[in-house]
Amino acid sequence: GENVEQHPSTLSVQEGDSAVIKCTYSDSASNYFPWYKQELGKGPQLIIDIRSNVGEKKDQRIAVTLNKTAKHFSLHITETQPEDSAVYFCAARHAQGGSQGNLIFGKGTKLSVKP
Amino acid sequence: SQTIHQWPATLVQPVGSPLSLECTVEGTSNPNLYWYRQAAGRGLQLLFYSVGIGQISSEVPQNLSASRPQDRQFILSSKKLLLSDSGFYLCAWSRGWTDTQYFGPGTRLTVL
């Protein structure tokens, strides 16, 4: 089955710097890759997602890139702010439905933005 | 718009006691529903999913069970809690398999 690895597990940056979180997946049939942000004590919130028919997607300070050949995708946050501090999760989903269509999550990256 | 609710928000239970966590979704019909567990410092582990009333699939055999008595209600249960059941339980919904999953606020369960 699908396996998603996420790096780094912790990341500390200065306010205003960029942050990059990388994920690799194992199943080449996966075609949907969301990123979630989880603040302490809350449920994960979707921040951006990408499907396998595009290589990059941007939403203001957040961007995601996908390399299908290498089977990895990355989250880029520019001009980081203290409120970006949270745990970020990547996930991958197989093209089929049923149990194969379930999201497989990485183990998360704790991002700390220092003022 | 759609909203997802979970209760209780926090729960402290003794080992061996029963458990019932509830999740409801508003503003949509016939959603896919999911239960996840998040242990401290770990990712999200899918426990159960449901594509319709009375249809439950288990991803991980364990001490827990799930039920879907109504279209937009999903319940996580246990007859006897174990210490290892402690964690943050998240409910999620999606319109279908190819759609985004949206998470609820979660329930923090501590088993003592």
PDB file of C-alpha atoms in Angstrom:
ATOM      1  CA  GLY A   1       0.000   0.000   0.000  1.00  0.00           C
ATOM      2  CA  GLU A   2       0.843   3.678  -0.062  1.00  0.00           C
ATOM      3  CA  ASN A   3       3.501   5.044   2.268  1.00  0.00           C
ATOM      4  CA  VAL A   4       4.135   8.751   2.829  1.00  0.00           C
ATOM      5  CA  GLU A   5       7.307  10.087   4.414  1.00  0.00           C
ATOM      6  CA  GLN A   6       7.573  13.692   5.579  1.00  0.00           C
ATOM      7  CA  HIS A   7      10.662  15.760   6.394  1.00  0.00           C
ATOM      8  CA  PRO A   8      11.727  17.486   8.513  1.00  0.00           C
ATOM      9  CA  SER A   9       9.872  16.550  11.681  1.00  0.00           C
ATOM     10  CA  THR A  10      10.625  19.975  13.164  1.00  0.00           C
ATOM     11  CA  LEU A  11      11.498  23.243  11.470  1.00  0.00           C
ATOM     12  CA  SER A  12      12.360  26.568  13.037  1.00  0.00           C
ATOM     13  CA  VAL A  13      12.610  29.753  10.955  1.00  0.00           C
ATOM     14  CA  GLN A  14      12.836  33.461  11.575  1.00  0.00           C
ATOM     15  CA  GLU A  15       9.819  35.594  10.785  1.00  0.00           C
ATOM     16  CA  GLY A  16       9.946  36.676   7.173  1.00  0.00           C
ATOM     17  CA  ASP A  17      12.012  33.706   6.011  1.00  0.00           C
ATOM     18  CA  SER A  18      10.686  30.900   3.818  1.00  0.00           C
ATOM     19  CA  ALA A  19       9.832  27.400   5.012  1.00  0.00           C
ATOM     20  CA  VAL A  20       9.870  24.240   2.914  1.00  0.00           C
ATOM     21  CA  ILE A  21       8.429  20.866   3.929  1.00  0.00           C
ATOM     22  CA  LYS A  22       8.949  17.818   1.734  1.00  0.00           C
ATOM     23  CA  CYS A  23       7.007  14.585   1.334  1.00  0.00           C
ATOM     24  CA  THR A  24       7.641  11.465  -0.706  1.00  0.00           C
ATOM     25  CA  TYR A  25       5.092   8.825  -1.616  1.00  0.00           C
ATOM     26  CA  SER A  26       5.508   5.247  -2.788  1.00  0.00           C
ATOM     27  CA  ASP A  27       2.486   4.470  -5.001  1.00  0.00           C
ATOM     28  CA  SER A  28       2.740   5.967  -8.466  1.00  0.00           C
ATOM     29  CA  ALA A  29      -1.048   5.591  -8.826  1.00  0.00           C
ATOM     30  CA  SER A  30      -1.663   8.270  -6.176  1.00  0.00           C
ATOM     31  CA  ASN A  31      -3.156  11.356  -7.756  1.00  0.00           C
ATOM     32  CA  TYR A  32      -4.251  13.734  -4.986  1.00  0.00           C
ATOM     33  CA  PHE A  33      -1.982  15.454  -2.459  1.00  0.00           C
ATOM     34  CA  PRO A  34      -3.450  17.742   0.227  1.00  0.00           C
ATOM     35  CA  TRP A  35      -1.659  19.697   2.928  1.00  0.00           C
ATOM     36  CA  TYR A  36      -3.234  20.318   6.328  1.00  0.00           C
ATOM     37  CA  LYS A  37      -2.330  22.759   9.099  1.00  0.00           C
ATOM     38  CA  GLN A  38      -3.094  21.749  12.663  1.00  0.00           C
ATOM     39  CA  GLU A  39      -2.952  24.235  15.503  1.00  0.00           C
ATOM     40  CA  LEU A  40      -2.599  22.999  19.048  1.00  0.00           C
ATOM     41  CA  GLY A  41      -5.737  21.261  20.300  1.00  0.00           C
ATOM     42  CA  LYS A  42      -7.636  21.692  17.040  1.00  0.00           C
ATOM     43  CA  GLY A  43      -8.525  19.581  14.044  1.00  0.00           C
ATOM     44  CA  PRO A  44      -6.429  19.774  10.862  1.00  0.00           C
ATOM     45  CA  GLN A  45      -7.475  22.414   8.351  1.00  0.00           C
ATOM     46  CA  LEU A  46      -6.861  22.050   4.624  1.00  0.00           C
ATOM     47  CA  ILE A  47      -4.557  24.811   3.389  1.00  0.00           C
ATOM     48  CA  ILE A  48      -3.797  23.736  -0.157  1.00  0.00           C
ATOM     49  CA  ASP A  49      -4.015  20.659  -2.347  1.00  0.00           C
ATOM     50  CA  ILE A  50      -2.755  19.550  -5.738  1.00  0.00           C
ATOM     51  CA  ARG A  51      -3.796  16.901  -8.204  1.00  0.00           C
ATOM     52  CA  SER A  52      -1.439  14.935 -10.383  1.00  0.00           C
ATOM     53  CA  ASN A  53      -2.367  16.763 -13.582  1.00  0.00           C
ATOM     54  CA  VAL A  54      -0.561  19.936 -12.444  1.00  0.00           C
ATOM     55  CA  GLY A  55       2.979  20.563 -11.251  1.00  0.00           C
ATOM     56  CA  GLU A  56       2.488  23.625  -9.070  1.00  0.00           C
ATOM     57  CA  LYS A  57      -0.264  25.521  -7.298  1.00  0.00           C
ATOM     58  CA  LYS A  58      -0.123  28.809  -5.417  1.00  0.00           C
ATOM     59  CA  ASP A  59      -2.371  30.559  -2.939  1.00  0.00           C
ATOM     60  CA  GLN A  60      -0.916  33.841  -1.692  1.00  0.00           C
ATOM     61  CA  ARG A  61       2.113  32.933   0.491  1.00  0.00           C
ATOM     62  CA  ILE A  62       1.599  29.193   0.134  1.00  0.00           C
ATOM     63  CA  ALA A  63       2.599  27.008  -2.793  1.00  0.00           C
ATOM     64  CA  VAL A  64       2.802  23.289  -3.434  1.00  0.00           C
ATOM     65  CA  THR A  65       4.960  21.615  -6.076  1.00  0.00           C
ATOM     66  CA  LEU A  66       4.618  18.058  -7.353  1.00  0.00           C
ATOM     67  CA  ASN A  67       7.208  15.919  -9.101  1.00  0.00           C
ATOM     68  CA  LYS A  68       5.412  12.790 -10.291  1.00  0.00           C
ATOM     69  CA  THR A  69       8.527  11.204 -11.719  1.00  0.00           C
ATOM     70  CA  ALA A  70      10.376  11.420  -8.431  1.00  0.00           C
ATOM     71  CA  LYS A  71       7.187  10.862  -6.428  1.00  0.00           C
ATOM     72  CA  HIS A  72       7.639  13.810  -4.132  1.00  0.00           C
ATOM     73  CA  PHE A  73       5.765  16.991  -3.349  1.00  0.00           C
ATOM     74  CA  SER A  74       6.632  20.019  -1.265  1.00  0.00           C
ATOM     75  CA  LEU A  75       4.948  22.818   0.654  1.00  0.00           C
ATOM     76  CA  HIS A  76       6.495  26.268   0.390  1.00  0.00           C
ATOM     77  CA  ILE A  77       5.555  29.087   2.753  1.00  0.00           C
ATOM     78  CA  THR A  78       7.047  32.491   1.984  1.00  0.00           C
ATOM     79  CA  GLU A  79       7.296  35.529   4.268  1.00  0.00           C
ATOM     80  CA  THR A  80       6.505  33.412   7.307  1.00  0.00           C
ATOM     81  CA  GLN A  81       4.606  34.943  10.204  1.00  0.00           C
ATOM     82  CA  PRO A  82       4.275  33.802  13.835  1.00  0.00           C
ATOM     83  CA  GLU A  83       0.708  32.655  13.121  1.00  0.00           C
ATOM     84  CA  ASP A  84       2.125  30.133  10.633  1.00  0.00           C
ATOM     85  CA  SER A  85       3.469  28.203  13.630  1.00  0.00           C
ATOM     86  CA  ALA A  86       1.644  24.854  13.694  1.00  0.00           C
ATOM     87  CA  VAL A  87       2.016  21.211  12.715  1.00  0.00           C
ATOM     88  CA  TYR A  88       1.721  20.600   8.981  1.00  0.00           C
ATOM     89  CA  PHE A  89       0.688  17.262   7.495  1.00  0.00           C
ATOM     90  CA  CYS A  90       0.978  16.072   3.945  1.00  0.00           C
ATOM     91  CA  ALA A  91      -1.130  13.244   2.551  1.00  0.00           C
ATOM     92  CA  ALA A  92      -1.546  11.178  -0.590  1.00  0.00           C
ATOM     93  CA  ARG A  93      -4.514   9.383  -2.059  1.00  0.00           C
ATOM     94  CA  HIS A  94      -4.736   6.578  -4.559  1.00  0.00           C
ATOM     95  CA  ALA A  95      -6.830   7.136  -7.659  1.00  0.00           C
ATOM     96  CA  GLN A  96      -9.255   4.331  -6.807  1.00  0.00           C
ATOM     97  CA  GLY A  97     -12.050   4.462  -4.285  1.00  0.00           C
ATOM     98  CA  GLY A  98     -12.632   2.106  -1.400  1.00  0.00           C
ATOM     99  CA  SER A  99      -9.854   1.551   1.100  1.00  0.00           C
ATOM    100  CA  GLN A 100      -7.271   2.330  -1.563  1.00  0.00           C
ATOM    101  CA  GLY A 101      -8.800   5.776  -1.918  1.00  0.00           C
ATOM    102  CA  ASN A 102      -8.224   6.709   1.697  1.00  0.00           C
ATOM    103  CA  LEU A 103      -5.782   9.445   2.592  1.00  0.00           C
ATOM    104  CA  ILE A 104      -2.383   8.284   3.813  1.00  0.00           C
ATOM    105  CA  PHE A 105      -0.744  10.928   6.002  1.00  0.00           C
ATOM    106  CA  GLY A 106       2.829  11.824   6.749  1.00  0.00           C
ATOM    107  CA  LYS A 107       3.858  12.079  10.391  1.00  0.00           C
ATOM    108  CA  GLY A 108       3.816  15.857  10.438  1.00  0.00           C
ATOM    109  CA  THR A 109       6.229  18.766  10.649  1.00  0.00           C
ATOM    110  CA  LYS A 110       6.168  21.124  13.607  1.00  0.00           C
ATOM    111  CA  LEU A 111       6.914  24.585  12.242  1.00  0.00           C
ATOM    112  CA  SER A 112       7.992  27.318  14.637  1.00  0.00           C
ATOM    113  CA  VAL A 113       8.271  30.887  13.369  1.00  0.00           C
ATOM    114  CA  LYS A 114      10.319  33.077  15.676  1.00  0.00           C
ATOM    115  CA  PRO A 115       9.456  36.780  15.798  1.00  0.00           C
TER     116      PRO A 115
ATOM    117  CA  SER B   1     -22.146  25.814   4.256  1.00  0.00           C
ATOM    118  CA  GLN B   2     -21.104  22.565   5.832  1.00  0.00           C
ATOM    119  CA  THR B   3     -20.034  22.164   9.440  1.00  0.00           C
ATOM    120  CA  ILE B   4     -18.829  19.194  11.418  1.00  0.00           C
ATOM    121  CA  HIS B   5     -19.294  18.792  15.154  1.00  0.00           C
ATOM    122  CA  GLN B   6     -17.703  16.452  17.651  1.00  0.00           C
ATOM    123  CA  TRP B   7     -18.467  15.903  21.307  1.00  0.00           C
ATOM    124  CA  PRO B   8     -17.388  15.794  23.886  1.00  0.00           C
ATOM    125  CA  ALA B   9     -14.354  18.019  23.373  1.00  0.00           C
ATOM    126  CA  THR B  10     -12.448  16.327  26.184  1.00  0.00           C
ATOM    127  CA  LEU B  11     -13.019  13.131  28.107  1.00  0.00           C
ATOM    128  CA  VAL B  12     -11.237  11.404  30.979  1.00  0.00           C
ATOM    129  CA  GLN B  13     -12.251   7.798  31.486  1.00  0.00           C
ATOM    130  CA  PRO B  14     -10.994   4.935  33.685  1.00  0.00           C
ATOM    131  CA  VAL B  15      -9.601   1.768  32.161  1.00  0.00           C
ATOM    132  CA  GLY B  16     -12.366  -0.743  31.487  1.00  0.00           C
ATOM    133  CA  SER B  17     -15.127   1.826  31.113  1.00  0.00           C
ATOM    134  CA  PRO B  18     -17.236   2.185  27.944  1.00  0.00           C
ATOM    135  CA  LEU B  19     -16.815   4.918  25.363  1.00  0.00           C
ATOM    136  CA  SER B  20     -19.101   6.781  22.997  1.00  0.00           C
ATOM    137  CA  LEU B  21     -17.892   9.667  20.840  1.00  0.00           C
ATOM    138  CA  GLU B  22     -20.256  11.383  18.475  1.00  0.00           C
ATOM    139  CA  CYS B  23     -19.739  13.201  15.206  1.00  0.00           C
ATOM    140  CA  THR B  24     -22.395  14.996  13.167  1.00  0.00           C
ATOM    141  CA  VAL B  25     -22.209  16.844   9.873  1.00  0.00           C
ATOM    142  CA  GLU B  26     -24.540  19.631   8.792  1.00  0.00           C
ATOM    143  CA  GLY B  27     -25.220  21.093   5.386  1.00  0.00           C
ATOM    144  CA  THR B  28     -24.637  18.055   3.200  1.00  0.00           C
ATOM    145  CA  SER B  29     -26.204  14.684   2.531  1.00  0.00           C
ATOM    146  CA  ASN B  30     -24.776  11.175   2.102  1.00  0.00           C
ATOM    147  CA  PRO B  31     -21.211  12.167   3.008  1.00  0.00           C
ATOM    148  CA  ASN B  32     -18.321   9.771   3.408  1.00  0.00           C
ATOM    149  CA  LEU B  33     -17.425   9.786   7.113  1.00  0.00           C
ATOM    150  CA  TYR B  34     -14.122   8.911   8.759  1.00  0.00           C
ATOM    151  CA  TRP B  35     -12.722   8.332  12.255  1.00  0.00           C
ATOM    152  CA  TYR B  36      -9.012   8.973  12.822  1.00  0.00           C
ATOM    153  CA  ARG B  37      -6.834   8.697  15.920  1.00  0.00           C
ATOM    154  CA  GLN B  38      -3.835  10.884  16.513  1.00  0.00           C
ATOM    155  CA  ALA B  39      -1.421   9.739  19.209  1.00  0.00           C
ATOM    156  CA  ALA B  40       0.934  12.276  20.759  1.00  0.00           C
ATOM    157  CA  GLY B  41       3.627  13.323  18.296  1.00  0.00           C
ATOM    158  CA  ARG B  42       2.309  11.058  15.568  1.00  0.00           C
ATOM    159  CA  GLY B  43       0.375  11.354  12.355  1.00  0.00           C
ATOM    160  CA  LEU B  44      -3.229  10.495  11.705  1.00  0.00           C
ATOM    161  CA  GLN B  45      -4.263   6.852  11.732  1.00  0.00           C
ATOM    162  CA  LEU B  46      -7.506   5.980   9.947  1.00  0.00           C
ATOM    163  CA  LEU B  47      -9.691   3.773  12.147  1.00  0.00           C
ATOM    164  CA  PHE B  48     -13.025   3.498  10.317  1.00  0.00           C
ATOM    165  CA  TYR B  49     -14.788   4.908   7.302  1.00  0.00           C
ATOM    166  CA  SER B  50     -18.388   4.811   6.121  1.00  0.00           C
ATOM    167  CA  VAL B  51     -19.959   5.447   2.719  1.00  0.00           C
ATOM    168  CA  GLY B  52     -23.554   5.216   3.937  1.00  0.00           C
ATOM    169  CA  ILE B  53     -25.931   4.363   6.772  1.00  0.00           C
ATOM    170  CA  GLY B  54     -24.977   1.065   8.389  1.00  0.00           C
ATOM    171  CA  GLN B  55     -21.900   0.676   6.140  1.00  0.00           C
ATOM    172  CA  ILE B  56     -18.715   0.600   8.198  1.00  0.00           C
ATOM    173  CA  SER B  57     -15.239  -0.438   7.115  1.00  0.00           C
ATOM    174  CA  SER B  58     -12.475  -0.998   9.633  1.00  0.00           C
ATOM    175  CA  GLU B  59      -8.897  -0.188   8.763  1.00  0.00           C
ATOM    176  CA  VAL B  60      -7.234  -1.314  11.968  1.00  0.00           C
ATOM    177  CA  PRO B  61      -8.504  -4.226  14.122  1.00  0.00           C
ATOM    178  CA  GLN B  62      -8.683  -3.075  17.730  1.00  0.00           C
ATOM    179  CA  ASN B  63     -10.739  -2.398  20.788  1.00  0.00           C
ATOM    180  CA  LEU B  64     -12.995   0.132  19.061  1.00  0.00           C
ATOM    181  CA  SER B  65     -16.098  -0.033  16.875  1.00  0.00           C
ATOM    182  CA  ALA B  66     -18.047   2.457  14.813  1.00  0.00           C
ATOM    183  CA  SER B  67     -21.655   2.885  13.809  1.00  0.00           C
ATOM    184  CA  ARG B  68     -23.608   5.157  11.488  1.00  0.00           C
ATOM    185  CA  PRO B  69     -27.217   5.167  12.649  1.00  0.00           C
ATOM    186  CA  GLN B  70     -28.169   8.212  10.568  1.00  0.00           C
ATOM    187  CA  ASP B  71     -26.905   9.731   7.335  1.00  0.00           C
ATOM    188  CA  ARG B  72     -24.898  12.479   9.001  1.00  0.00           C
ATOM    189  CA  GLN B  73     -24.077  10.845  12.341  1.00  0.00           C
ATOM    190  CA  PHE B  74     -21.011   8.755  13.055  1.00  0.00           C
ATOM    191  CA  ILE B  75     -20.311   7.180  16.443  1.00  0.00           C
ATOM    192  CA  LEU B  76     -17.109   5.683  17.822  1.00  0.00           C
ATOM    193  CA  SER B  77     -17.531   3.216  20.663  1.00  0.00           C
ATOM    194  CA  SER B  78     -15.739   0.851  22.949  1.00  0.00           C
ATOM    195  CA  LYS B  79     -17.066  -1.615  25.499  1.00  0.00           C
ATOM    196  CA  LYS B  80     -13.904  -1.531  27.626  1.00  0.00           C
ATOM    197  CA  LEU B  81     -11.262   1.149  27.279  1.00  0.00           C
ATOM    198  CA  LEU B  82      -7.547   0.379  27.402  1.00  0.00           C
ATOM    199  CA  LEU B  83      -4.744   2.744  28.380  1.00  0.00           C
ATOM    200  CA  SER B  84      -3.565   2.596  24.784  1.00  0.00           C
ATOM    201  CA  ASP B  85      -6.877   4.090  23.606  1.00  0.00           C
ATOM    202  CA  SER B  86      -5.786   7.517  24.858  1.00  0.00           C
ATOM    203  CA  GLY B  87      -5.363  10.040  22.075  1.00  0.00           C
ATOM    204  CA  PHE B  88      -6.956  12.748  19.977  1.00  0.00           C
ATOM    205  CA  TYR B  89      -9.896  11.426  17.971  1.00  0.00           C
ATOM    206  CA  LEU B  90     -10.849  13.204  14.799  1.00  0.00           C
ATOM    207  CA  CYS B  91     -13.928  12.826  12.648  1.00  0.00           C
ATOM    208  CA  ALA B  92     -13.846  13.905   9.004  1.00  0.00           C
ATOM    209  CA  TRP B  93     -16.221  14.027   6.072  1.00  0.00           C
ATOM    210  CA  SER B  94     -16.003  14.251   2.298  1.00  0.00           C
ATOM    211  CA  ARG B  95     -18.553  14.342  -0.514  1.00  0.00           C
ATOM    212  CA  GLY B  96     -16.990  11.330  -2.192  1.00  0.00           C
ATOM    213  CA  TRP B  97     -13.764   9.416  -2.544  1.00  0.00           C
ATOM    214  CA  THR B  98     -12.178  11.980  -4.832  1.00  0.00           C
ATOM    215  CA  ASP B  99     -13.159  15.003  -2.746  1.00  0.00           C
ATOM    216  CA  THR B 100     -11.430  16.923   0.008  1.00  0.00           C
ATOM    217  CA  GLN B 101     -11.698  15.636   3.556  1.00  0.00           C
ATOM    218  CA  TYR B 102     -12.732  18.184   6.186  1.00  0.00           C
ATOM    219  CA  PHE B 103     -11.953  17.547   9.819  1.00  0.00           C
ATOM    220  CA  GLY B 104     -13.900  18.256  12.974  1.00  0.00           C
ATOM    221  CA  PRO B 105     -12.458  19.911  16.092  1.00  0.00           C
ATOM    222  CA  GLY B 106     -11.542  16.593  17.716  1.00  0.00           C
ATOM    223  CA  THR B 107     -12.037  14.878  21.077  1.00  0.00           C
ATOM    224  CA  ARG B 108      -9.148  14.550  23.526  1.00  0.00           C
ATOM    225  CA  LEU B 109      -9.526  11.178  25.300  1.00  0.00           C
ATOM    226  CA  THR B 110      -7.434  10.314  28.352  1.00  0.00           C
ATOM    227  CA  VAL B 111      -7.724   6.825  29.782  1.00  0.00           C
ATOM    228  CA  LEU B 112      -6.398   6.509  33.326  1.00  0.00           C
TER     229      LEU B 112
END
